[in-house]
XYZ file of C-alpha atoms in Angstrom:
568
model
C -15.420 9.021 -41.066
C -13.840 7.434 -37.699
C -17.009 5.488 -36.663
C -15.912 2.942 -39.475
C -12.226 2.919 -38.888
C -11.850 2.959 -35.622
C -15.594 2.994 -34.039
C -16.801 -0.149 -34.152
C -17.256 -0.777 -30.487
C -17.554 3.365 -29.412
C -21.100 4.449 -28.152
C -20.699 7.979 -30.382
C -24.126 8.986 -28.519
C -21.801 8.958 -25.206
C -18.654 11.067 -26.711
C -20.155 14.406 -26.423
C -17.491 17.003 -28.417
C -14.937 13.831 -29.115
C -17.866 12.606 -31.532
C -16.767 15.461 -33.447
C -13.219 15.122 -35.534
C -11.951 18.530 -35.968
C -8.743 19.913 -36.152
C -5.251 18.386 -38.257
C -5.342 15.252 -39.910
C -2.461 13.589 -40.102
C 0.469 13.703 -38.064
C 3.608 14.385 -39.499
C 6.211 14.454 -37.203
C 9.234 12.254 -36.083
C 11.140 13.625 -33.636
C 9.707 12.582 -29.746
C 10.396 16.205 -28.630
C 8.084 17.169 -31.345
C 5.541 14.271 -30.073
C 5.674 15.451 -26.564
C 5.015 19.008 -27.176
C 2.069 17.816 -29.669
C 0.650 15.048 -27.033
C 0.677 17.919 -24.080
C -0.940 20.405 -26.562
C -3.658 18.027 -27.591
C -2.596 17.849 -31.224
C -4.520 15.333 -32.311
C -7.430 15.503 -29.331
C -10.401 16.366 -31.320
C -9.849 13.908 -33.909
C -11.049 10.462 -32.993
C -9.696 8.708 -35.899
C -6.336 10.558 -36.170
C -5.671 9.741 -31.896
C -6.179 6.138 -33.412
C -3.817 6.834 -35.521
C -1.230 8.277 -33.782
C -1.451 5.857 -31.061
C -0.848 2.567 -33.044
C 2.419 4.296 -34.313
C 3.737 5.263 -30.810
C 2.102 1.603 -29.656
C 4.271 -0.012 -33.040
C 6.975 1.903 -32.372
C 7.543 0.128 -28.326
C 10.932 -1.609 -28.513
C 9.357 -5.663 -27.524
C 10.846 -8.799 -26.757
C 11.508 -10.910 -30.003
C 8.112 -13.161 -29.243
C 5.350 -10.943 -28.780
C 1.913 -12.118 -29.766
C 0.246 -10.350 -32.536
C -3.265 -9.887 -33.942
C -2.833 -12.728 -36.132
C -2.199 -14.934 -32.388
C -5.610 -13.645 -31.178
C -7.223 -14.632 -34.108
C -5.872 -17.995 -34.351
C -6.602 -18.724 -30.468
C -10.528 -17.252 -30.748
C -10.896 -18.483 -34.269
C -14.258 -17.092 -35.740
C -15.333 -16.304 -31.895
C -13.224 -12.931 -32.778
C -15.174 -11.887 -35.666
C -18.583 -12.013 -33.920
C -20.161 -10.227 -30.378
C -19.541 -12.229 -27.099
C -22.108 -13.910 -26.058
C -20.945 -13.689 -22.584
C -18.563 -12.114 -20.331
C -15.460 -14.247 -20.210
C -14.063 -14.515 -16.561
C -11.415 -11.972 -15.500
C -8.117 -13.588 -14.453
C -7.228 -13.148 -10.729
C -4.174 -10.871 -11.617
C -6.540 -7.655 -12.027
C -7.310 -7.925 -7.793
C -10.673 -7.360 -8.596
C -10.948 -4.357 -10.667
C -13.690 -3.935 -13.191
C -14.128 -2.978 -16.525
C -14.679 0.606 -16.653
C -17.033 1.161 -19.515
C -16.018 4.822 -20.496
C -17.464 5.412 -23.661
C -18.203 1.670 -25.157
C -21.139 -0.449 -26.458
C -22.702 -2.107 -23.767
C -21.752 -4.832 -25.364
C -17.939 -3.530 -26.255
C -17.573 -4.743 -22.364
C -17.415 -8.100 -22.911
C -14.802 -7.815 -25.803
C -12.476 -6.380 -23.194
C -13.171 -9.878 -21.127
C -12.226 -11.632 -23.970
C -9.186 -9.803 -24.926
C -7.399 -10.065 -21.056
C -8.756 -13.393 -20.594
C -6.608 -14.332 -24.370
C -3.615 -11.775 -22.786
C -3.875 -13.635 -19.333
C -2.876 -17.151 -22.009
C -0.120 -15.338 -23.339
C 1.375 -13.877 -20.380
C 1.751 -16.455 -17.859
C 4.288 -14.606 -15.512
C 1.825 -11.242 -15.160
C 0.637 -11.781 -11.504
C -1.001 -8.872 -10.631
C -1.979 -5.920 -13.255
C -4.750 -4.107 -12.397
C -4.765 -1.392 -14.073
C -5.339 -3.980 -17.435
C -9.062 -3.651 -17.437
C -8.667 0.034 -18.139
C -5.959 0.407 -20.554
C -7.591 -2.735 -22.222
C -10.879 -0.524 -22.157
C -9.413 2.659 -23.287
C -7.457 1.236 -26.190
C -10.623 -0.862 -27.221
C -12.511 2.764 -28.160
C -9.043 3.555 -30.469
C -9.166 -0.007 -32.429
C -10.760 -1.375 -35.539
C -11.346 -5.171 -34.199
C -10.690 -7.075 -30.892
C -7.630 -8.495 -32.396
C -6.117 -5.310 -32.903
C -6.386 -4.003 -29.462
C -4.996 -7.299 -28.145
C -1.483 -6.350 -30.189
C -2.287 -2.895 -28.788
C -2.106 -3.866 -25.613
C 0.672 -6.538 -25.691
C 2.586 -4.680 -26.933
C 2.698 -2.309 -23.896
C 3.165 -5.252 -22.002
C 5.818 -6.655 -23.361
C 8.076 -3.504 -23.815
C 12.199 -4.492 -22.902
C 12.687 -0.893 -23.060
C 15.778 -0.403 -20.335
C 15.021 2.230 -17.703
C 11.073 2.307 -19.053
C 7.846 1.036 -17.751
C 4.617 0.876 -18.711
C 2.027 -0.979 -16.618
C 3.160 -3.009 -13.103
C 2.690 -6.808 -13.814
C 3.683 -8.114 -10.534
C 2.866 -7.392 -6.840
C 5.721 -6.215 -5.893
C 5.909 -3.671 -8.397
C 2.633 -2.738 -7.933
C 3.289 -1.850 -3.843
C 6.741 -0.415 -5.065
C 4.667 1.910 -6.949
C 2.212 3.033 -3.961
C 4.953 3.535 -1.597
C 6.537 5.759 -4.298
C 3.626 7.577 -4.557
C 3.337 8.174 -0.759
C 6.738 9.926 -1.311
C 5.847 11.684 -3.595
C 2.805 13.056 -2.327
C 4.748 13.744 0.700
C 7.860 16.158 -0.837
C 5.436 17.509 -3.611
C 2.084 17.902 -2.223
C 2.902 18.935 1.045
C -0.703 20.731 2.045
C -2.796 17.771 0.585
C -0.421 15.142 2.047
C -1.204 16.382 5.849
C -5.294 16.655 4.931
C -5.302 12.898 4.256
C -3.129 12.295 7.026
C -5.301 14.120 9.428
C -8.440 12.838 8.017
C -7.738 9.334 7.316
C -7.060 6.565 9.410
C -4.971 4.388 7.343
C -2.432 6.542 5.388
C -1.137 4.101 2.706
C -4.671 2.594 2.206
C -5.909 5.561 0.552
C -2.788 5.574 -1.322
C -3.590 2.483 -2.335
C -5.995 3.252 -5.397
C -3.634 6.148 -6.789
C -3.479 4.804 -9.534
C -7.249 3.814 -10.175
C -7.340 6.882 -9.407
C -6.010 7.786 -13.338
C -6.822 4.581 -14.700
C -10.328 3.994 -13.908
C -11.931 6.821 -12.101
C -11.372 9.566 -14.274
C -14.132 11.009 -16.984
C -13.003 9.972 -20.829
C -12.186 12.811 -21.537
C -10.455 13.579 -19.189
C -8.193 9.973 -19.150
C -7.653 10.180 -22.903
C -5.835 13.420 -22.901
C -3.294 11.451 -20.139
C -3.700 8.687 -22.482
C -2.017 10.735 -25.118
C 0.609 11.864 -23.235
C 1.431 8.823 -21.176
C 1.944 6.782 -24.810
C 4.456 9.329 -25.707
C 6.049 10.250 -21.812
C 5.915 7.324 -19.770
C 4.920 5.796 -16.501
C 5.900 9.523 -15.093
C 3.111 11.281 -16.583
C 0.488 8.908 -13.973
C 2.123 9.504 -11.059
C 2.252 13.457 -12.101
C -1.174 13.132 -13.226
C -2.389 11.543 -9.970
C -0.377 14.420 -7.520
C -2.438 16.932 -9.623
C -5.521 15.105 -9.005
C -4.957 15.188 -4.800
C -3.814 18.706 -5.451
C -7.363 19.561 -7.121
C -9.475 16.870 -4.225
C -7.351 19.172 -1.044
C -8.620 22.507 -2.755
C -12.449 20.733 -3.213
C -12.293 20.471 0.589
C -10.911 23.013 1.519
C -13.461 25.522 -0.538
C -16.396 23.304 0.585
C -15.543 24.140 5.064
C -15.084 27.532 4.507
C -11.076 27.172 4.079
C -10.877 24.878 6.698
C -10.202 21.006 6.547
C -12.118 18.833 8.997
C -9.580 16.898 11.179
C -11.527 14.780 12.582
C -10.559 10.775 11.466
C -12.708 8.933 9.481
C -12.421 5.141 8.118
C -9.683 5.123 5.327
C -12.603 3.414 3.281
C -14.820 6.744 3.770
C -12.008 8.860 2.147
C -11.423 6.438 -0.158
C -14.665 6.726 -1.851
C -14.760 10.350 -1.556
C -11.579 11.074 -3.401
C -13.393 8.701 -6.339
C -16.471 10.538 -6.268
C -14.475 13.396 -6.798
C -12.265 12.326 -9.427
C -15.414 10.809 -11.106
C -16.974 14.180 -10.800
C -13.860 16.260 -11.851
C -15.212 17.333 -14.971
C -17.429 20.139 -13.668
C -14.649 22.232 -12.053
C -11.577 20.623 -13.985
C -10.788 21.109 -17.628
C -8.900 17.981 -19.361
C -6.363 21.142 -20.871
C -6.530 22.268 -16.690
C -5.635 19.166 -15.093
C -2.508 18.013 -17.981
C -1.630 21.905 -16.976
C -1.703 21.242 -12.812
C 0.060 18.459 -13.602
C 3.548 19.399 -15.881
C 3.715 22.350 -12.967
C 5.241 20.471 -10.376
C 8.606 20.745 -10.852
C 11.651 18.528 -10.016
C 9.744 15.432 -10.653
C 11.839 13.517 -13.188
C 12.104 9.626 -14.177
C 15.400 9.340 -12.508
C 13.582 10.767 -8.998
C 10.879 7.935 -9.649
C 13.134 5.409 -11.212
C 15.188 5.433 -8.127
C 12.516 5.625 -5.594
C 11.007 2.556 -7.129
C 14.225 0.510 -7.168
C 14.656 1.226 -3.522
C 10.998 0.611 -2.204
C 11.468 -2.980 -4.384
C 13.826 -3.445 -2.449
C 12.332 -2.601 0.756
C 10.024 -4.685 0.173
C 11.708 -8.064 -0.401
C 14.015 -7.531 2.171
C 11.028 -8.380 4.107
C 9.877 -10.900 1.996
C 6.644 -8.707 0.580
C 6.663 -9.737 -3.350
C 3.004 -11.581 -3.740
C -0.005 -10.450 -2.528
C -1.086 -12.484 0.350
C -4.858 -12.494 1.387
C -5.386 -13.208 5.141
C -6.727 -16.071 5.604
C -9.484 -16.551 8.195
C -7.096 -18.669 10.432
C -9.218 -21.226 12.193
C -6.581 -22.020 15.162
C -7.116 -25.210 15.650
C -5.449 -25.295 19.686
C -5.151 -28.538 21.052
C -6.829 -28.992 24.729
C -3.467 -31.445 25.955
C -1.409 -28.685 25.154
C -3.440 -25.573 25.696
C -4.615 -24.417 29.410
C -4.257 -20.924 30.129
C -5.929 -19.382 33.158
C -6.061 -15.727 31.644
C -7.768 -16.505 28.368
C -10.015 -18.881 26.734
C -9.877 -20.182 23.124
C -12.300 -17.807 21.672
C -10.335 -15.122 22.797
C -6.782 -16.808 21.765
C -8.569 -17.163 18.372
C -9.280 -13.391 18.260
C -5.301 -12.585 19.071
C -4.109 -15.077 16.780
C -6.043 -13.164 13.737
C -3.638 -10.601 14.902
C -0.894 -11.682 14.725
C 1.867 -11.620 10.803
C 0.648 -14.124 8.714
C 3.789 -16.661 8.697
C 2.889 -17.288 12.670
C 0.018 -18.255 11.957
C -0.096 -21.562 11.401
C 1.611 -21.726 14.680
C 0.640 -23.549 18.097
C 0.591 -21.370 21.241
C 3.130 -23.452 23.889
C 2.969 -22.051 27.222
C 6.832 -20.466 28.085
C 5.796 -19.340 31.563
C 3.466 -18.329 34.122
C 3.806 -16.727 37.404
C 1.045 -19.455 38.749
C 3.718 -21.970 38.375
C 7.225 -20.559 37.870
C 6.420 -17.485 40.554
C 7.016 -14.119 40.492
C 10.310 -14.026 39.754
C 12.052 -12.112 36.781
C 15.339 -14.394 36.625
C 13.099 -17.081 36.426
C 10.446 -15.017 33.245
C 14.058 -14.645 31.145
C 15.563 -17.990 31.638
C 12.278 -19.423 30.348
C 11.870 -16.777 27.579
C 14.621 -16.239 26.201
C 15.319 -18.286 23.080
C 11.851 -17.684 21.225
C 10.609 -15.350 19.370
C 8.023 -14.010 18.890
C 5.917 -14.658 22.393
C 3.378 -13.404 23.558
C 2.947 -11.885 26.895
C -0.538 -11.756 28.693
C -1.474 -10.066 31.926
C -4.512 -10.327 34.575
C -4.276 -7.356 36.738
C -6.191 -7.821 40.355
C -9.247 -5.822 39.011
C -9.943 -8.870 36.461
C -8.833 -6.604 33.483
C -6.811 -8.668 30.583
C -3.936 -6.975 28.498
C -0.771 -7.973 26.952
C 1.481 -7.608 24.097
C 2.720 -9.117 21.019
C 6.692 -9.126 21.319
C 8.534 -9.606 17.935
C 11.776 -10.579 19.454
C 13.992 -12.644 22.063
C 14.625 -11.381 25.339
C 17.980 -12.363 25.310
C 18.814 -9.528 22.892
C 18.176 -7.340 25.733
C 21.596 -8.516 26.915
C 23.952 -6.179 24.584
C 22.763 -3.035 26.294
C 24.073 -4.602 29.742
C 22.920 -3.167 32.497
C 21.602 -0.422 31.093
C 18.041 -0.489 30.001
C 18.052 -0.451 26.380
C 15.363 -0.746 23.796
C 15.139 -3.473 20.995
C 12.327 -5.238 18.530
C 10.357 -4.223 15.065
C 7.490 -2.622 13.956
C 6.119 -5.986 14.049
C 5.350 -5.676 17.445
C 1.739 -4.272 19.217
C -0.224 -3.798 22.563
C -3.640 -4.796 23.404
C -6.462 -4.754 25.276
C -8.921 -7.715 26.025
C -11.332 -6.808 29.043
C -13.177 -4.803 29.273
C -13.059 -4.219 25.673
C -10.859 -5.524 23.071
C -8.649 -3.289 21.031
C -5.481 -3.915 19.429
C -2.511 -0.821 19.278
C 0.162 -1.348 16.354
C 3.243 0.720 15.883
C 2.245 3.638 15.140
C 4.290 4.259 11.806
C 2.843 1.806 10.389
C -1.474 3.549 10.616
C 0.778 7.135 10.213
C 4.262 7.099 8.549
C 4.765 11.026 8.189
C 5.538 10.739 12.034
C 8.328 9.037 11.661
C 10.041 11.701 10.722
C 7.563 15.023 12.578
C 7.853 13.853 15.840
C 10.857 15.414 17.716
C 12.538 13.627 19.988
C 11.995 14.801 23.734
C 14.407 12.377 25.090
C 17.081 15.323 27.042
C 20.834 14.315 27.650
C 20.813 10.647 25.944
C 18.337 9.139 28.876
C 14.702 9.038 29.032
C 12.814 8.308 32.025
C 10.487 5.767 32.699
C 8.918 4.202 36.271
C 12.175 6.021 37.940
C 14.455 4.550 35.750
C 17.196 5.935 33.352
C 16.592 4.479 29.840
C 20.186 4.366 27.552
C 18.704 7.027 24.430
C 21.851 5.464 22.402
C 19.356 2.499 21.836
C 21.178 -0.006 19.237
C 19.185 1.058 15.846
C 19.806 -0.691 12.080
C 22.402 0.679 10.356
C 20.343 3.174 7.927
C 21.501 3.519 4.626
C 23.198 6.220 2.795
C 20.701 9.095 1.651
C 17.176 10.547 3.468
C 14.719 7.735 3.395
C 10.986 8.864 2.981
C 8.751 8.581 5.718
C 7.132 5.380 3.718
C 10.383 3.531 3.277
C 11.437 4.350 6.777
C 8.627 2.476 7.889
C 9.889 -0.642 5.777
C 13.129 -0.550 7.013
C 12.569 0.521 11.274
C 15.068 3.494 10.179
C 13.021 6.573 12.839
C 14.552 10.041 12.680
C 12.912 9.700 16.151
C 13.995 6.895 18.273
C 10.719 8.114 20.513
C 8.716 6.356 17.657
C 10.883 3.006 17.962
C 10.878 1.797 21.751
C 9.353 -1.075 21.085
C 10.623 -3.594 24.281
C 12.974 -3.466 26.902
C 14.442 -4.761 30.403
C 17.106 -5.038 32.513
C 17.246 -7.200 35.990
C 14.835 -5.139 38.067
C 11.800 -4.126 35.133
C 10.723 -5.208 31.486
C 9.137 -2.458 29.554
C 7.216 -2.634 26.629
C 6.649 0.248 24.273
C 8.277 4.068 24.915
C 8.154 7.942 24.616
C 6.445 10.290 26.828
C 5.181 6.470 28.895
C 4.906 3.427 28.337
C 2.309 1.069 27.092
C 3.279 -1.299 30.017
C 5.733 -1.520 32.458
C 6.359 -4.364 35.237
C 8.278 -4.819 38.051
C 11.282 -6.937 39.168
C 8.754 -8.835 41.300
C 6.067 -9.599 38.231
C 3.461 -8.185 41.058
C 3.412 -4.146 40.262
C 2.825 -2.414 36.911
C 1.596 0.426 35.167
C 0.091 1.869 32.060
C -0.047 4.631 29.803
C 0.200 6.241 26.825
C 3.386 6.103 24.783
C 4.706 7.511 21.357
C 5.349 4.105 19.714
C 1.680 2.564 19.741
C -0.454 5.844 21.085
C -2.119 3.412 22.990
C -3.947 4.554 25.909
C -3.884 2.967 29.320
C -4.663 -0.059 28.672
C -5.867 -1.105 31.875
C -6.066 1.314 35.535
C -2.964 2.725 34.953
C -1.411 1.680 38.299
C -2.271 -2.286 38.532
C -1.504 -5.317 40.561
C -1.142 -8.268 38.803
C -2.708 -11.206 39.381
C -1.339 -13.634 37.189
C 1.107 -13.381 33.606
C 2.012 -16.100 31.180
C 4.041 -16.060 28.020
C 3.083 -17.661 25.275
C 5.385 -18.735 22.776
C 4.924 -19.981 19.215
C 5.306 -23.558 17.822
C 5.804 -24.393 14.319
C 2.702 -27.486 13.784
C 4.149 -29.013 11.014
C 6.997 -29.663 13.390
C 5.625 -31.657 16.350
C-alpha cells in the first residue's frame, strides 16, 4: 500500500480522493515527449505510490553538480535523529525570507521534519542566499518520500541542477527579483485585461506581483499543486509562469463576476489586493479543478522558454546595473544630526529625520550639509548654481510666505543643465521625488515606480518639439539614455529610465532664468531667477497635486548636500 512505502508523513484523512490509489501502476516511458504528455494528462495523478516513483525517477535524472549531497550525507549529519520524530522545529534559515512551511496534507509533526531538512540543506548549500519557495517544495516532496533522508536528496538534486539553460528554483535575490519583473512583463503581454485590473486597483503593482511564486508554491490547494508539480518536474521553471498567469486570469474573472462585470476602479492598499488574491487562490478548488487550471495554463500561446530566458537575463542585467543584487532590508535610519553643522531655518531635526527615511539607502548614513540658503547667499539663481554645482544628490527645501513647506530630492548635479546650452532641458533619474511637509507630510515618487505600465501608455502631449512651462519653451529633444535594441517592457524600462513617453521622465531642469522640478502637463515646482516667485501644480512625472498654493512667494530657500559621515 502507498502508506507503507511513501506515506509515512502523510495525513491520509486530508488527502480526499488522492488517498484512493487507482489507475495505472507503472510508467513504461523513456522519451521526454511522452513524459510531457503523460504529465499534462495526469497519467499518474490517481496513484500516490506511482506518483512518488515517477518523482524519484524524474529527479534522479536531473544533471547535477559533481558533488551533490545525497541521503547518506543526511543520515551521517543527523545521526540517529534522522529516524526519530523531531521534538521541536529547527529555525528556518533567513534565505526563505520568512515564508512558513505549508502543511498541505502532512501530519502535524511532519512540519518539524521539513524544518530539519531545510536546516540541513542550508549547511550543505552555503551559496543559497534567497530561496523563498524552498519550504513549499520540501513540504511537497516529503509527501512522496520514504524518510527525511530521501526527501533531502530529492530537494538537493533540484537545487544542484546544472543543466545548461535549465533552472528549477531561484536561489539568489537577483534571480528571484528578476523573476518578479519577468512575471510582470508576461502578465502585461499575455494577460492584459487582468494586468489592467491590478493596475487600476493596486497602489503598487510590483508589490502585488512579488507574490507570484507564492501563489503557485504555497497558496494553491494540495490537489492542484501536485498536478502542477507533475508537469514542473518534467518541463521546468516555465510551468510556474504559465500557472501563475492562469491564476491571474481566473482571479480577474472572479472579480468581474462578483461585481456584475464591472471591476472596481478604486485604488486600494497593495496589501489588501495581495490578501484578496491569496484568499482566492487558496479557495480556488470550489470553482476551478486541477485539470482546468492546467488546461488554462497551457492554452496561453507563444510563451516559450526562450522568451522567458531572454527576459530573465535582461532583467537580471538591469538589476546588476543598478547594483541591486542582494536583498537589503531598509533599516530604521537614526540620523545623528550634529548640532554644530545642522542649522536649518526651514525644518527641525524631526522633520529632517522624516525626510532622511525617504532617500535612497546608500545616502541614508550621510550627514546633511548646507550648500545654499537665501538668508545668507541672497536671492540669486547664479549664486544658487555656483554653490550647488559639483554636488549630487541635493535636497531642495522651500518655505512660502504662507508658512507652507515643500521641496524635492534631486538625484543629479545641477551642472548637467549646461548640456542643453541656454535651452531648458530636463535631466535627472527616477530616484528624484517631490514632497510637502506642511500643512501635512506627503511624498510623491516617480509615477513609473508605482505604475510601470505608464511608461508605454502615456502619450506624449508635447507639440512641435517644445513644451510650455511658465511661459518658457522647453526643448522636447531631451537628453535620454541610449535605448537598447528591441522593445523594453514597462517593468524593465522603469529600471533603465528608458521611457516611450518623455512626459514621464521630466525630473529636473534649469537655465539662466528659472529652475523646474517635474514636467508634463505642468510642473511640480517652478522657481524664477530671483528665487522669489514660484508656482506648483500637477505634473505627469510625479503625478502630484500642488505642493502648496499654486502661486506662491518664497520666504526662504535652502539646498542641502549629502556629506559622507565616514569621510569627516
